[in-house]
Tab-separated table of C-alpha atoms in Angstrom:
chain	number	residue	atom	x	y	z
A	1328	MET	CA	-0.063	-0.048	0.090
A	1329	ASN	CA	1.400	3.415	-0.966
A	1330	ILE	CA	0.421	6.076	1.580
A	1331	ASN	CA	2.335	9.155	0.086
A	1332	LEU	CA	2.758	11.932	2.587
A	1333	ASP	CA	4.702	14.817	2.628
A	1334	VAL	CA	6.610	15.190	6.072
A	1335	GLN	CA	6.103	19.061	5.894
A	1336	ASP	CA	2.584	18.463	6.283
A	1337	ILE	CA	2.385	15.829	8.983
A	1338	SER	CA	5.315	17.395	11.076
A	1339	THR	CA	4.583	19.676	13.799
A	1340	ARG	CA	8.486	20.908	13.616
A	1341	PRO	CA	9.322	24.235	11.976
A	1342	ALA	CA	9.793	23.445	8.254
A	1343	GLU	CA	13.443	24.319	7.908
A	1344	LYS	CA	14.133	21.727	10.724
A	1345	CYS	CA	11.797	18.730	9.150
A	1346	VAL	CA	13.142	16.745	6.294
A	1347	THR	CA	12.642	13.102	5.146
A	1348	LYS	CA	14.779	11.270	7.570
A	1349	LEU	CA	14.026	7.771	6.586
A	1350	LYS	CA	12.082	6.484	3.824
A	1351	ALA	CA	10.816	2.987	2.853
A	1352	GLU	CA	9.672	2.213	-0.370
A	1353	ASN	CA	7.561	-0.854	-1.479
A	1354	ILE	CA	8.878	-2.930	1.102
A	1355	ASN	CA	8.574	-6.447	1.021
A	1356	LEU	CA	9.895	-8.803	4.020
A	1357	TYR	CA	10.412	-12.432	4.201
A	1358	TYR	CA	11.228	-14.540	7.067
A	1359	GLY	CA	11.993	-17.932	5.205
A	1360	THR	CA	8.876	-18.377	2.923
A	1361	PHE	CA	6.697	-16.533	5.096
A	1362	GLN	CA	6.070	-12.750	4.257
A	1363	ALA	CA	6.124	-10.546	7.168
A	1364	LEU	CA	5.601	-7.156	5.182
A	1365	ARG	CA	3.934	-6.351	2.241
A	1366	ASN	CA	4.411	-3.258	-0.042
A	1367	VAL	CA	4.790	-0.859	2.782
A	1368	THR	CA	6.096	2.732	1.761
A	1369	LEU	CA	6.143	5.413	4.189
A	1370	ASP	CA	8.676	8.450	5.171
A	1371	ILE	CA	9.787	9.244	8.664
A	1372	PRO	CA	10.114	12.972	9.238
A	1373	SER	CA	13.346	14.126	10.846
A	1374	CYS	CA	13.042	15.654	14.724
A	1375	SER	CA	10.103	14.375	15.509
A	1376	ILE	CA	8.305	11.117	17.150
A	1377	THR	CA	6.312	8.331	14.768
A	1378	ALA	CA	4.679	5.764	16.685
A	1379	ILE	CA	3.983	2.354	14.961
A	1380	ILE	CA	0.854	0.534	16.427
A	1381	GLY	CA	-1.020	-2.179	15.379
A	1382	PRO	CA	-2.326	-5.592	16.635
A	1383	SER	CA	0.292	-8.346	17.688
A	1384	GLY	CA	1.670	-9.877	15.033
A	1385	CYS	CA	1.057	-7.117	12.190
A	1386	GLY	CA	4.890	-6.634	11.740
A	1387	LYS	CA	5.614	-3.407	13.754
A	1388	SER	CA	8.748	-4.710	15.058
A	1389	SER	CA	10.011	-6.241	11.867
A	1390	MET	CA	9.281	-2.664	10.034
A	1391	LEU	CA	11.414	-0.953	13.183
A	1392	ARG	CA	14.187	-3.424	12.795
A	1393	LEU	CA	14.259	-2.940	9.129
A	1394	PHE	CA	15.729	0.780	9.738
A	1395	ASN	CA	18.904	-0.317	11.311
A	1396	ARG	CA	19.298	-3.818	9.459
A	1397	MET	CA	18.597	-5.782	12.494
A	1398	ASN	CA	16.253	-8.183	10.596
A	1399	ASP	CA	19.880	-9.435	8.977
A	1400	LEU	CA	20.452	-11.165	12.352
A	1401	ILE	CA	17.498	-13.191	11.794
A	1402	PRO	CA	18.338	-16.247	9.633
A	1403	GLY	CA	16.307	-16.406	6.357
A	1404	ALA	CA	15.177	-12.853	6.639
A	1405	ARG	CA	14.943	-11.342	2.880
A	1406	VAL	CA	14.301	-7.796	2.104
A	1407	GLU	CA	12.819	-6.307	-1.048
A	1408	GLY	CA	12.340	-2.594	-1.671
A	1409	ASN	CA	14.474	0.308	-0.750
A	1410	ILE	CA	15.219	2.289	2.662
A	1411	GLU	CA	17.088	5.379	2.552
A	1412	LEU	CA	18.680	7.097	5.574
A	1413	ASP	CA	19.186	10.819	4.417
A	1414	GLY	CA	18.836	9.637	0.904
A	1415	ILE	CA	21.262	6.821	1.027
A	1416	PRO	CA	19.984	3.097	0.514
A	1417	ILE	CA	20.949	1.372	3.521
A	1418	TYR	CA	20.229	-2.272	1.900
A	1419	ASN	CA	23.474	-1.990	-0.023
A	1420	SER	CA	26.446	-4.090	0.283
A	1421	LYS	CA	28.786	-1.052	0.754
A	1422	ILE	CA	26.909	-0.015	3.674
A	1423	ASP	CA	28.932	-0.414	6.908
A	1424	VAL	CA	26.559	-1.799	9.093
A	1425	VAL	CA	28.269	-1.099	12.443
A	1426	GLU	CA	28.316	2.469	11.640
A	1427	LEU	CA	24.664	2.318	10.366
A	1428	ARG	CA	23.731	1.049	13.846
A	1429	LYS	CA	25.727	4.008	15.460
A	1430	ARG	CA	23.729	6.378	13.590
A	1431	VAL	CA	19.929	4.577	13.832
A	1432	GLY	CA	20.241	3.227	17.815
A	1433	MET	CA	17.750	1.076	19.280
A	1434	VAL	CA	16.314	0.464	22.576
A	1435	PHE	CA	14.274	-2.700	23.525
A	1436	GLN	CA	11.370	-3.833	25.293
A	1437	LYS	CA	13.169	-5.064	28.510
A	1438	PRO	CA	15.874	-2.987	29.654
A	1439	ASN	CA	19.300	-4.784	29.084
A	1440	PRO	CA	22.280	-2.910	30.957
A	1441	PHE	CA	25.284	-4.882	30.188
A	1442	PRO	CA	26.386	-6.412	33.701
A	1443	MET	CA	28.804	-3.690	34.378
A	1444	SER	CA	28.988	-0.280	36.020
A	1445	VAL	CA	26.634	2.568	35.106
A	1446	PHE	CA	29.794	4.406	33.731
A	1447	GLU	CA	30.859	1.566	31.695
A	1448	ASN	CA	27.606	0.744	30.463
A	1449	VAL	CA	27.586	4.499	28.821
A	1450	ALA	CA	31.109	4.353	27.791
A	1451	PHE	CA	30.884	1.207	26.244
A	1452	GLY	CA	30.208	2.561	22.802
A	1453	PRO	CA	32.114	5.227	22.622
A	1454	LYS	CA	35.210	3.261	23.681
A	1455	ARG	CA	34.230	0.570	20.864
A	1456	HIS	CA	34.259	3.453	18.651
A	1457	GLY	CA	37.705	4.330	19.552
A	1458	ILE	CA	37.558	6.834	22.191
A	1459	LYS	CA	40.379	6.077	24.761
A	1460	ASN	CA	40.643	9.544	26.635
A	1461	ARG	CA	39.158	9.215	30.183
A	1462	GLY	CA	38.482	12.898	30.463
A	1463	GLU	CA	36.512	12.599	27.011
A	1464	LEU	CA	34.637	9.618	28.373
A	1465	GLU	CA	33.854	11.379	31.367
A	1466	GLN	CA	32.309	13.868	29.337
A	1467	ILE	CA	30.272	11.796	27.123
A	1468	VAL	CA	28.694	9.633	29.950
A	1469	GLU	CA	27.607	12.870	31.947
A	1470	LYS	CA	26.367	14.459	28.881
A	1471	SER	CA	24.411	10.949	27.748
A	1472	LEU	CA	23.509	10.647	31.523
A	1473	ARG	CA	21.941	14.025	31.479
A	1474	GLN	CA	20.071	13.878	28.360
A	1475	ALA	CA	18.670	10.459	29.353
A	1476	ALA	CA	17.022	12.576	32.592
A	1477	LEU	CA	18.973	10.032	34.737
A	1478	TRP	CA	22.454	11.954	35.913
A	1479	ASP	CA	20.865	13.368	39.111
A	1480	GLU	CA	19.833	9.995	40.071
A	1481	VAL	CA	23.272	7.996	39.324
A	1482	LYS	CA	25.834	10.689	39.684
A	1483	ASP	CA	26.895	9.376	42.972
A	1484	LYS	CA	27.104	5.520	41.878
A	1485	LEU	CA	28.521	5.651	38.494
A	1486	GLY	CA	30.731	2.789	39.689
A	1487	GLN	CA	27.816	0.439	40.695
A	1488	SER	CA	26.375	-2.212	38.828
A	1489	GLY	CA	23.747	-0.992	35.849
A	1490	LEU	CA	21.889	-3.981	37.071
A	1491	ALA	CA	21.229	-2.749	40.671
A	1492	LEU	CA	18.974	0.433	39.188
A	1493	SER	CA	15.246	0.326	39.123
A	1494	GLY	CA	13.629	-0.583	35.816
A	1495	GLY	CA	12.697	2.663	34.842
A	1496	GLN	CA	16.303	3.916	35.711
A	1497	GLN	CA	17.905	0.827	33.792
A	1498	GLN	CA	15.554	1.672	30.583
A	1499	ARG	CA	16.824	5.231	30.987
A	1500	LEU	CA	20.424	4.055	31.302
A	1501	CYS	CA	19.924	1.756	27.800
A	1502	ILE	CA	18.785	5.347	26.430
A	1503	ALA	CA	22.072	7.012	27.822
A	1504	ARG	CA	24.002	4.053	26.176
A	1505	VAL	CA	22.411	4.780	22.894
A	1506	LEU	CA	22.708	8.643	23.327
A	1507	ALA	CA	26.843	8.138	23.976
A	1508	VAL	CA	27.523	7.268	20.380
A	1509	GLU	CA	25.409	10.126	19.117
A	1510	PRO	CA	23.059	8.847	16.825
A	1511	GLU	CA	20.640	10.600	14.604
A	1512	VAL	CA	17.851	8.364	14.740
A	1513	ILE	CA	16.436	6.226	17.819
A	1514	LEU	CA	14.232	3.212	17.274
A	1515	MET	CA	12.213	1.930	20.444
A	1516	ASP	CA	10.563	-1.107	20.452
A	1517	GLU	CA	7.953	-1.388	23.513
A	1518	PRO	CA	10.279	0.729	25.422
A	1519	CYS	CA	7.958	0.926	28.193
A	1520	SER	CA	6.267	-1.985	28.398
A	1521	ALA	CA	8.320	-3.337	31.266
A	1522	LEU	CA	7.989	-0.569	33.104
A	1523	ASP	CA	5.511	0.859	35.828
A	1524	PRO	CA	3.062	4.135	34.988
A	1525	VAL	CA	5.410	6.640	36.622
A	1526	ALA	CA	8.704	5.441	35.311
A	1527	THR	CA	6.642	4.922	31.584
A	1528	LEU	CA	5.757	8.756	32.179
A	1529	LYS	CA	9.459	9.709	32.625
A	1530	ILE	CA	10.487	7.828	29.791
A	1531	GLU	CA	7.650	9.725	27.706
A	1532	ASP	CA	8.923	13.017	28.993
A	1533	LEU	CA	12.502	11.981	27.769
A	1534	MET	CA	11.413	11.180	24.324
A	1535	ARG	CA	9.783	14.642	23.921
A	1536	SER	CA	12.544	16.491	25.027
A	1537	LEU	CA	14.846	14.110	22.736
A	1538	ALA	CA	12.713	14.808	19.710
A	1539	ALA	CA	14.154	18.597	19.731
A	1540	ASP	CA	17.282	16.821	18.274
A	1541	TYR	CA	16.696	13.116	17.429
A	1542	THR	CA	14.367	11.225	15.061
A	1543	ILE	CA	12.626	8.537	17.053
A	1544	ILE	CA	10.464	5.946	16.264
A	1545	ILE	CA	8.729	3.832	18.678
A	1546	VAL	CA	6.758	0.536	18.574
A	1547	THR	CA	3.753	0.690	20.855
A	1548	HIS	CA	1.255	-1.769	21.910
A	1549	ASN	CA	-0.103	1.210	24.214
A	1550	MET	CA	-2.476	3.395	21.832
A	1551	GLN	CA	-2.721	6.201	24.635
A	1552	GLN	CA	1.165	6.029	24.767
A	1553	ALA	CA	1.201	6.426	21.191
A	1554	ALA	CA	-1.144	9.269	21.194
A	1555	ARG	CA	0.640	10.963	24.129
A	1556	VAL	CA	4.086	11.134	22.901
A	1557	SER	CA	4.139	10.819	19.045
A	1558	ASP	CA	3.759	13.432	16.128
A	1559	THR	CA	2.772	11.104	13.486
A	1560	ALA	CA	1.222	7.690	13.826
A	1561	ALA	CA	1.291	4.608	11.610
A	1562	PHE	CA	-1.360	2.244	11.926
A	1563	MET	CA	0.009	-1.539	10.671
A	1564	MET	CA	-2.551	-4.638	10.586
A	1565	MET	CA	-2.087	-8.380	9.253
A	1566	GLU	CA	-3.645	-9.397	5.918
A	1567	PRO	CA	-5.346	-12.975	5.902
A	1568	ASP	CA	-1.989	-14.348	4.668
A	1569	ARG	CA	-0.548	-12.692	8.152
A	1570	ALA	CA	1.495	-10.417	6.118
A	1571	GLY	CA	1.485	-7.034	7.922
A	1572	VAL	CA	0.625	-3.813	6.024
A	1573	LEU	CA	0.289	-0.372	6.287
A	1574	VAL	CA	-3.207	0.998	7.032
A	1575	GLU	CA	-3.018	4.823	7.774
A	1576	TYR	CA	-0.154	6.953	8.284
A	1577	GLY	CA	-0.681	10.555	9.494
A	1578	PRO	CA	-0.448	13.471	12.021
A	1579	THR	CA	-1.185	11.689	15.360
A	1580	ALA	CA	-3.936	13.763	16.218
A	1581	GLN	CA	-5.939	13.189	13.392
A	1582	LEU	CA	-5.467	9.551	13.416
A	1583	PHE	CA	-6.627	9.233	17.107
A	1584	THR	CA	-9.649	11.959	16.555
A	1585	ASN	CA	-10.949	11.187	12.863
A	1586	PRO	CA	-9.083	8.485	11.104
A	1587	LYS	CA	-9.434	8.059	7.756
A	1588	ASP	CA	-9.615	4.144	7.149
A	1589	LYS	CA	-12.288	2.140	8.714
A	1590	ARG	CA	-9.933	-0.563	9.898
A	1591	THR	CA	-7.869	2.122	11.902
A	1592	GLU	CA	-11.246	3.281	13.400
A	1593	ASP	CA	-12.273	-0.063	14.274
A	1594	TYR	CA	-8.852	-1.184	15.669
A	1595	ILE	CA	-8.447	2.177	18.080
A	1596	THR	CA	-11.978	1.988	19.223
A	1597	GLY	CA	-12.133	-1.587	19.981
A	1598	ARG	CA	-14.135	-3.046	17.581
A	1599	PHE	CA	-11.813	-5.583	16.522
A	1600	GLY	CA	-8.171	-6.875	17.457
B	813	MET	CA	-15.274	-8.840	16.874
B	814	GLU	CA	-16.484	-6.234	19.618
B	815	THR	CA	-13.837	-6.103	22.257
B	816	ARG	CA	-15.173	-3.271	24.471
B	817	THR	CA	-18.459	-4.609	24.979
B	818	ALA	CA	-18.766	-3.096	28.683
B	819	PHE	CA	-17.789	0.378	27.036
B	820	HIS	CA	-20.146	0.617	24.431
B	821	LYS	CA	-22.679	-0.581	26.334
B	822	LYS	CA	-22.149	2.489	28.450
B	823	LEU	CA	-21.834	4.686	25.476
B	824	ARG	CA	-25.078	3.400	24.107
B	825	GLU	CA	-26.817	4.151	27.383
B	826	ILE	CA	-25.880	7.936	27.198
B	827	GLN	CA	-27.269	7.993	23.590
B	828	ASP	CA	-30.412	6.878	25.218
B	829	ASP	CA	-29.998	9.506	27.988
B	830	ILE	CA	-29.809	12.030	25.444
B	831	LEU	CA	-33.053	10.984	23.671
B	832	ALA	CA	-34.638	11.074	27.033
B	833	LEU	CA	-33.466	14.522	27.844
B	834	GLY	CA	-34.644	15.623	24.330
B	835	SER	CA	-37.878	14.227	24.979
B	836	MET	CA	-38.016	16.205	28.321
B	837	VAL	CA	-37.134	19.709	26.663
B	838	SER	CA	-39.676	19.080	23.917
B	839	LYS	CA	-42.126	18.348	26.523
B	840	ALA	CA	-41.361	21.571	28.580
B	841	THR	CA	-41.274	23.723	25.349
B	842	SER	CA	-44.967	22.534	24.000
B	843	ARG	CA	-46.363	22.508	27.564
B	844	SER	CA	-45.224	26.157	28.079
B	845	ILE	CA	-46.621	27.302	24.850
B	846	GLU	CA	-50.170	25.276	26.028
B	847	ALA	CA	-49.928	27.154	29.424
B	848	LEU	CA	-49.430	30.455	27.654
B	849	LYS	CA	-52.421	29.540	25.217
B	850	LYS	CA	-54.890	28.502	27.885
B	851	ARG	CA	-53.712	30.236	30.656
B	852	ASP	CA	-52.966	27.266	32.600
B	853	LEU	CA	-50.782	28.862	35.562
B	854	GLU	CA	-50.509	25.721	37.395
B	855	LEU	CA	-49.224	23.933	34.361
B	856	ALA	CA	-46.708	26.940	33.574
B	857	GLN	CA	-45.692	26.435	37.380
B	858	HIS	CA	-45.242	22.775	36.522
B	859	VAL	CA	-42.609	23.710	33.659
B	860	VAL	CA	-40.844	25.945	35.836
B	861	ALA	CA	-40.179	23.095	38.583
B	862	ASP	CA	-39.533	20.389	36.128
B	863	ASP	CA	-36.589	22.471	34.769
B	864	LYS	CA	-34.647	21.127	37.766
B	865	LYS	CA	-35.236	17.758	36.572
B	866	VAL	CA	-33.914	18.882	33.019
B	867	ASN	CA	-30.817	20.402	34.562
B	868	GLN	CA	-30.275	17.302	36.798
B	869	LYS	CA	-30.324	14.977	33.724
B	870	ARG	CA	-27.782	17.117	32.099
B	871	TYR	CA	-25.510	16.926	34.969
B	872	GLU	CA	-26.071	13.057	35.390
B	873	ILE	CA	-24.976	12.954	31.680
B	874	GLU	CA	-22.292	15.173	31.741
B	875	GLU	CA	-20.808	12.948	34.717
B	876	LYS	CA	-21.268	9.574	32.992
B	877	CYS	CA	-19.234	11.226	29.787
B	878	VAL	CA	-16.363	12.549	32.475
B	879	GLU	CA	-16.420	8.982	33.985
B	880	LEU	CA	-15.859	7.227	30.556
B	881	ILE	CA	-13.200	9.607	29.335
B	882	ALA	CA	-11.159	9.466	32.591
B	883	THR	CA	-11.682	5.554	32.625
B	884	GLN	CA	-11.830	4.331	29.113
B	885	GLN	CA	-9.841	6.702	26.886
B	886	PRO	CA	-12.133	7.083	24.312
B	887	MET	CA	-10.782	7.572	20.514
B	888	ALA	CA	-11.803	8.426	17.210
B	889	SER	CA	-15.507	8.158	16.632
B	890	ASP	CA	-16.342	7.284	20.364
B	891	LEU	CA	-14.106	10.380	21.549
B	892	ARG	CA	-16.202	12.488	19.023
B	893	ILE	CA	-19.446	11.281	20.022
B	894	ILE	CA	-18.537	12.031	23.769
B	895	VAL	CA	-17.504	15.513	22.851
B	896	ALA	CA	-20.701	16.102	20.637
B	897	VAL	CA	-22.949	14.835	23.756
B	898	LEU	CA	-21.253	17.044	26.295
B	899	SER	CA	-21.928	20.031	23.883
B	900	ILE	CA	-25.562	18.886	22.756
B	901	ILE	CA	-26.694	18.613	26.714
B	902	THR	CA	-25.588	21.948	27.236
B	903	ASP	CA	-27.824	22.949	24.404
B	904	MET	CA	-30.663	21.059	25.173
B	905	GLU	CA	-30.471	22.125	28.709
B	906	ARG	CA	-30.683	25.914	27.461
B	907	ILE	CA	-33.761	24.865	25.387
B	908	GLY	CA	-35.161	23.770	28.901
B	909	ASP	CA	-34.248	27.363	29.827
B	910	HIS	CA	-36.031	29.044	27.362
B	911	ALA	CA	-39.113	26.869	28.038
B	912	GLU	CA	-39.111	27.642	31.457
B	913	GLY	CA	-38.776	31.421	30.381
B	914	ILE	CA	-41.812	30.962	28.356
B	915	ALA	CA	-43.496	29.709	31.225
B	916	LYS	CA	-42.528	32.246	33.346
B	917	ILE	CA	-43.961	34.918	31.134
B	918	ALA	CA	-47.246	32.527	31.040
B	919	ILE	CA	-47.221	33.457	35.167
B	920	MET	CA	-46.362	36.963	34.620
B	921	ILE	CA	-49.411	37.550	31.964
B	922	GLY	CA	-51.615	35.843	34.567
B	923	ASP	CA	-55.375	36.116	33.305
B	924	GLU	CA	-54.687	39.417	31.441
B	925	PRO	CA	-57.122	39.605	28.391
B	926	PRO	CA	-55.364	38.155	25.256
B	927	LEU	CA	-54.037	40.681	22.887
B	928	LYS	CA	-54.663	38.518	20.071
B	929	PRO	CA	-55.236	34.516	19.182
B	930	LEU	CA	-51.710	33.106	19.139
B	931	ILE	CA	-51.132	31.464	15.715
B	932	ASP	CA	-47.524	32.042	14.734
B	933	ILE	CA	-46.076	31.647	18.137
B	934	PRO	CA	-47.301	27.909	18.600
B	935	ARG	CA	-46.390	27.227	15.337
B	936	MET	CA	-42.535	28.443	15.624
B	937	ALA	CA	-42.902	26.109	19.001
B	938	GLU	CA	-44.210	22.931	17.135
B	939	GLN	CA	-41.524	23.411	14.273
B	940	THR	CA	-38.897	23.881	16.927
B	941	ILE	CA	-39.688	20.937	18.588
B	942	ASP	CA	-39.703	18.824	15.312
B	943	MET	CA	-36.294	20.260	14.368
B	944	LEU	CA	-35.090	18.804	17.631
B	945	ARG	CA	-36.709	15.756	17.449
B	946	ARG	CA	-35.270	14.839	13.875
B	947	SER	CA	-32.156	16.356	14.908
B	948	LEU	CA	-31.722	13.919	17.692
B	949	ASP	CA	-32.726	11.221	15.571
B	950	ALA	CA	-29.960	12.208	12.963
B	951	PHE	CA	-27.351	12.128	15.878
B	952	ILE	CA	-28.478	8.478	16.876
B	953	ASN	CA	-28.159	7.674	13.070
B	954	HIS	CA	-24.948	9.523	12.295
B	955	ASP	CA	-26.920	11.160	9.412
B	956	ALA	CA	-24.894	14.491	8.640
B	957	GLU	CA	-27.016	15.282	5.830
B	958	ALA	CA	-30.367	15.303	7.594
B	959	ALA	CA	-28.278	17.431	10.073
B	960	ARG	CA	-27.815	19.821	7.277
B	961	LYS	CA	-31.371	19.968	6.090
B	962	ILE	CA	-32.653	20.762	9.837
B	963	SER	CA	-30.081	23.273	10.310
B	964	ALA	CA	-31.369	25.104	7.079
B	965	GLU	CA	-35.027	24.871	8.207
B	966	ASP	CA	-34.130	27.472	11.310
B	967	ASP	CA	-34.451	30.368	8.096
B	968	THR	CA	-38.204	29.363	8.824
B	969	ILE	CA	-38.388	29.976	12.354
B	970	ASP	CA	-36.226	33.520	11.635
B	971	GLN	CA	-39.189	34.282	9.187
B	972	LEU	CA	-41.752	33.223	11.644
B	973	TYR	CA	-40.050	35.350	14.158
B	974	ASP	CA	-39.731	38.432	11.976
B	975	GLN	CA	-43.646	37.981	11.326
B	976	VAL	CA	-44.552	37.792	14.929
B	977	PHE	CA	-42.376	40.812	15.815
B	978	ARG	CA	-44.080	42.882	12.896
B	979	GLU	CA	-47.325	42.190	13.999
B	980	LEU	CA	-46.622	43.102	17.411
B	981	LEU	CA	-45.087	46.159	16.523
B	982	THR	CA	-48.162	47.081	14.749
B	983	PHE	CA	-50.183	46.599	17.768
B	984	MET	CA	-47.758	48.692	19.973
B	985	ALA	CA	-47.870	51.526	17.061
B	986	GLU	CA	-51.807	51.833	16.893
B	987	ASP	CA	-52.272	51.234	20.721
B	988	PRO	CA	-49.534	52.098	23.546
B	989	LYS	CA	-51.871	50.621	25.960
B	990	THR	CA	-50.857	47.123	24.073
B	991	ILE	CA	-46.835	47.544	24.704
B	992	THR	CA	-46.736	45.384	27.903
B	993	ARG	CA	-48.588	42.558	26.339
B	994	ALA	CA	-47.195	42.754	22.949
B	995	THR	CA	-43.616	43.181	24.581
B	996	ARG	CA	-44.259	39.785	26.620
B	997	LEU	CA	-45.059	37.944	23.457
B	998	ILE	CA	-41.994	39.141	21.830
B	999	TRP	CA	-40.070	37.567	24.385
B	1000	VAL	CA	-41.822	34.491	23.903
B	1001	ALA	CA	-41.037	34.481	20.201
B	1002	HIS	CA	-37.425	35.376	21.049
B	1003	ASN	CA	-37.241	32.423	23.168
B	1004	LEU	CA	-38.363	30.130	20.487
B	1005	GLU	CA	-35.824	31.612	18.160
B	1006	ARG	CA	-32.998	30.993	20.518
B	1007	SER	CA	-34.352	27.205	21.147
B	1008	ALA	CA	-34.211	26.763	17.278
B	1009	ASP	CA	-30.743	28.241	17.295
B	1010	ARG	CA	-29.690	25.690	19.818
B	1011	VAL	CA	-31.109	22.783	17.351
B	1012	THR	CA	-28.567	23.935	14.788
B	1013	ASN	CA	-25.687	23.624	17.333
B	1014	ILE	CA	-27.023	19.877	17.703
B	1015	CYS	CA	-26.930	19.825	13.810
B	1016	GLU	CA	-23.417	21.037	13.746
B	1017	ARG	CA	-22.467	18.294	16.604
B	1018	VAL	CA	-24.069	15.615	14.504
B	1019	VAL	CA	-21.880	16.661	11.459
B	1020	PHE	CA	-18.652	16.735	13.609
B	1021	VAL	CA	-19.674	13.129	14.674
B	1022	VAL	CA	-19.720	12.064	11.265
B	1023	THR	CA	-16.985	14.057	9.514
B	1024	GLY	CA	-14.734	14.864	12.502
B	1025	LYS	CA	-14.947	18.331	11.431
B	1026	MET	CA	-16.181	21.664	13.248
B	1027	GLU	CA	-17.702	23.791	10.927
B	1028	GLU	CA	-21.140	26.217	11.400
B	1029	ILE	CA	-23.460	24.710	8.947
B	1030	GLY	CA	-26.438	27.321	9.809
B	1031	ALA	CA	-25.778	31.037	10.898
B	1032	SER	CA	-28.636	32.329	12.558
B	1033	LYS	CA	-29.964	35.690	11.027
B	1034	TYR	CA	-30.177	36.663	15.041
C-alpha cells in the first residue's frame, strides 16, 4: 500500500528542521517463505516522534528493525524494496552496518544494561568506536546521562552495577547508552512495556525532550502512549495471509480523533483486535 | 469482533439518555406554549419546577461522559460522540431554560385579556420541537445530511419570528396600551427563536460526529 505523505504536512516541527530522515519504499520482508511485510511505503520526518501501532503480529517490530538492519541477524530474512537514511540506500553491500547502527540506535522492550558499572555501560559504545581518553569519556557519560534524565539519580553511584538500578532507571541507562554514540535516529521497541506507570511517563517525557534533536520511532502496544507521545502515527495490520501492511499514516491528532480508514477506526475504538 | 463491550454499552446508554433529555425539553417547550395559550398557570408552574429535573439529567449525563473519558480513554468516533454529547446536553439544557422562560412569561401575563389569538407562536414552537426531535434522530443515526437539512430550516423559524415581531409592533404603534402585553409575547417568540438556534448547534455536532470537522452550518439571522 502506498501512502504518500509530505513530511512537511505531518510534522509539527518548523519546516526548516523537518526533512525526510528515513524513507521506506515498497518494502516486502520475508522470513523464509513467510511474508512478514507487504508493500510498505512511508517517510519518517526528522526531529519528531513517529509511533507504529497495530495488533500483535502485524509486523510493527519487523518494520522498526528494518531501519537499522537488525533483521539481517534473523536467519532466512530477506528484504525487497528500498530503505534510505538521508537519501542513501541502507540495504547496499557497501554500507557499514556497524556505522549504520551507530547512527540508528535502538532501545528494546526489556531494559538490558550490560553487567558492568553505570559508567562503563554508557562508555561502552564510545570506547568501541575508538575513544580512549578518560576525560573525554567522562564528558560523554555525563552528557548522555543528563540527556537521558538520569544524571541526578546516578551521579554518585557511577561505579555501581547498572543492574542494581530500578527498571525505569535501567531503561533510561539504555537510552543514555544509545545517546553516547551520538545517533541521529533512535528506534524504540516497546520501551515502556516492562515499566510501571511513573517510569513510563518519565520515559515519555524524555522522548519528548529528545525529539528536538533526534528522529525517534517507537513501536508500542499502548495506544494511549502513542497518542500522548508521537507527532505522527502509523497503523499496521495483518492481511489474511498474516503479512503486515500499512493501513494509515498521518498526524497523530488526526489518526486518533478522525481516522480516515475504517480499519484504523475499528482498531483504535476496540471494535476488533 | 467487539472487544470493548462494556464501554460501548455505556456509550449507548448515554445516547439513550440524550433522547430522554430531548424528550424532557420538547415536552417543557410544548407545555409552556400550552400554558400560555390556555392561561393555565398551574401547568406553567409545573414547567418551571420541572426545569430542575432537566438540569439534573444534564449533569447526570455530563458525569457519565467525564467518567468514560477518565476510565476508558475513548478514541476516534467514540471520542467524537462523547465530545458531541457534552455540547448537545448544554444546548438542550438551554432549550429547557427557554421553555422555563416562556412558562414564567405565562405566569407574568396571568389572566390579562389576550392581545390576539396565538397562531404563529405555537407554529414556531411546533416546528422547533420537530427540528429538535429530528436532530436527535440524526445524531443517533449519524446522519450528517439530515442534520444539514434541519439546520437550514432555522430560516423558517427566523421568518416566523420576523412576522410575529412586525405584527406585535403594529399593535403597539396603534395602541400604546398594548405595549406591555405585546412585549411579553415578543419575549416568548424570542425564546423560541433561540431554542431553534440551539437545534442548529446540535446539528453542527452531528456533522462533527460524522465528518470529524467543526463547521458552522447554519448561521442564524439573529
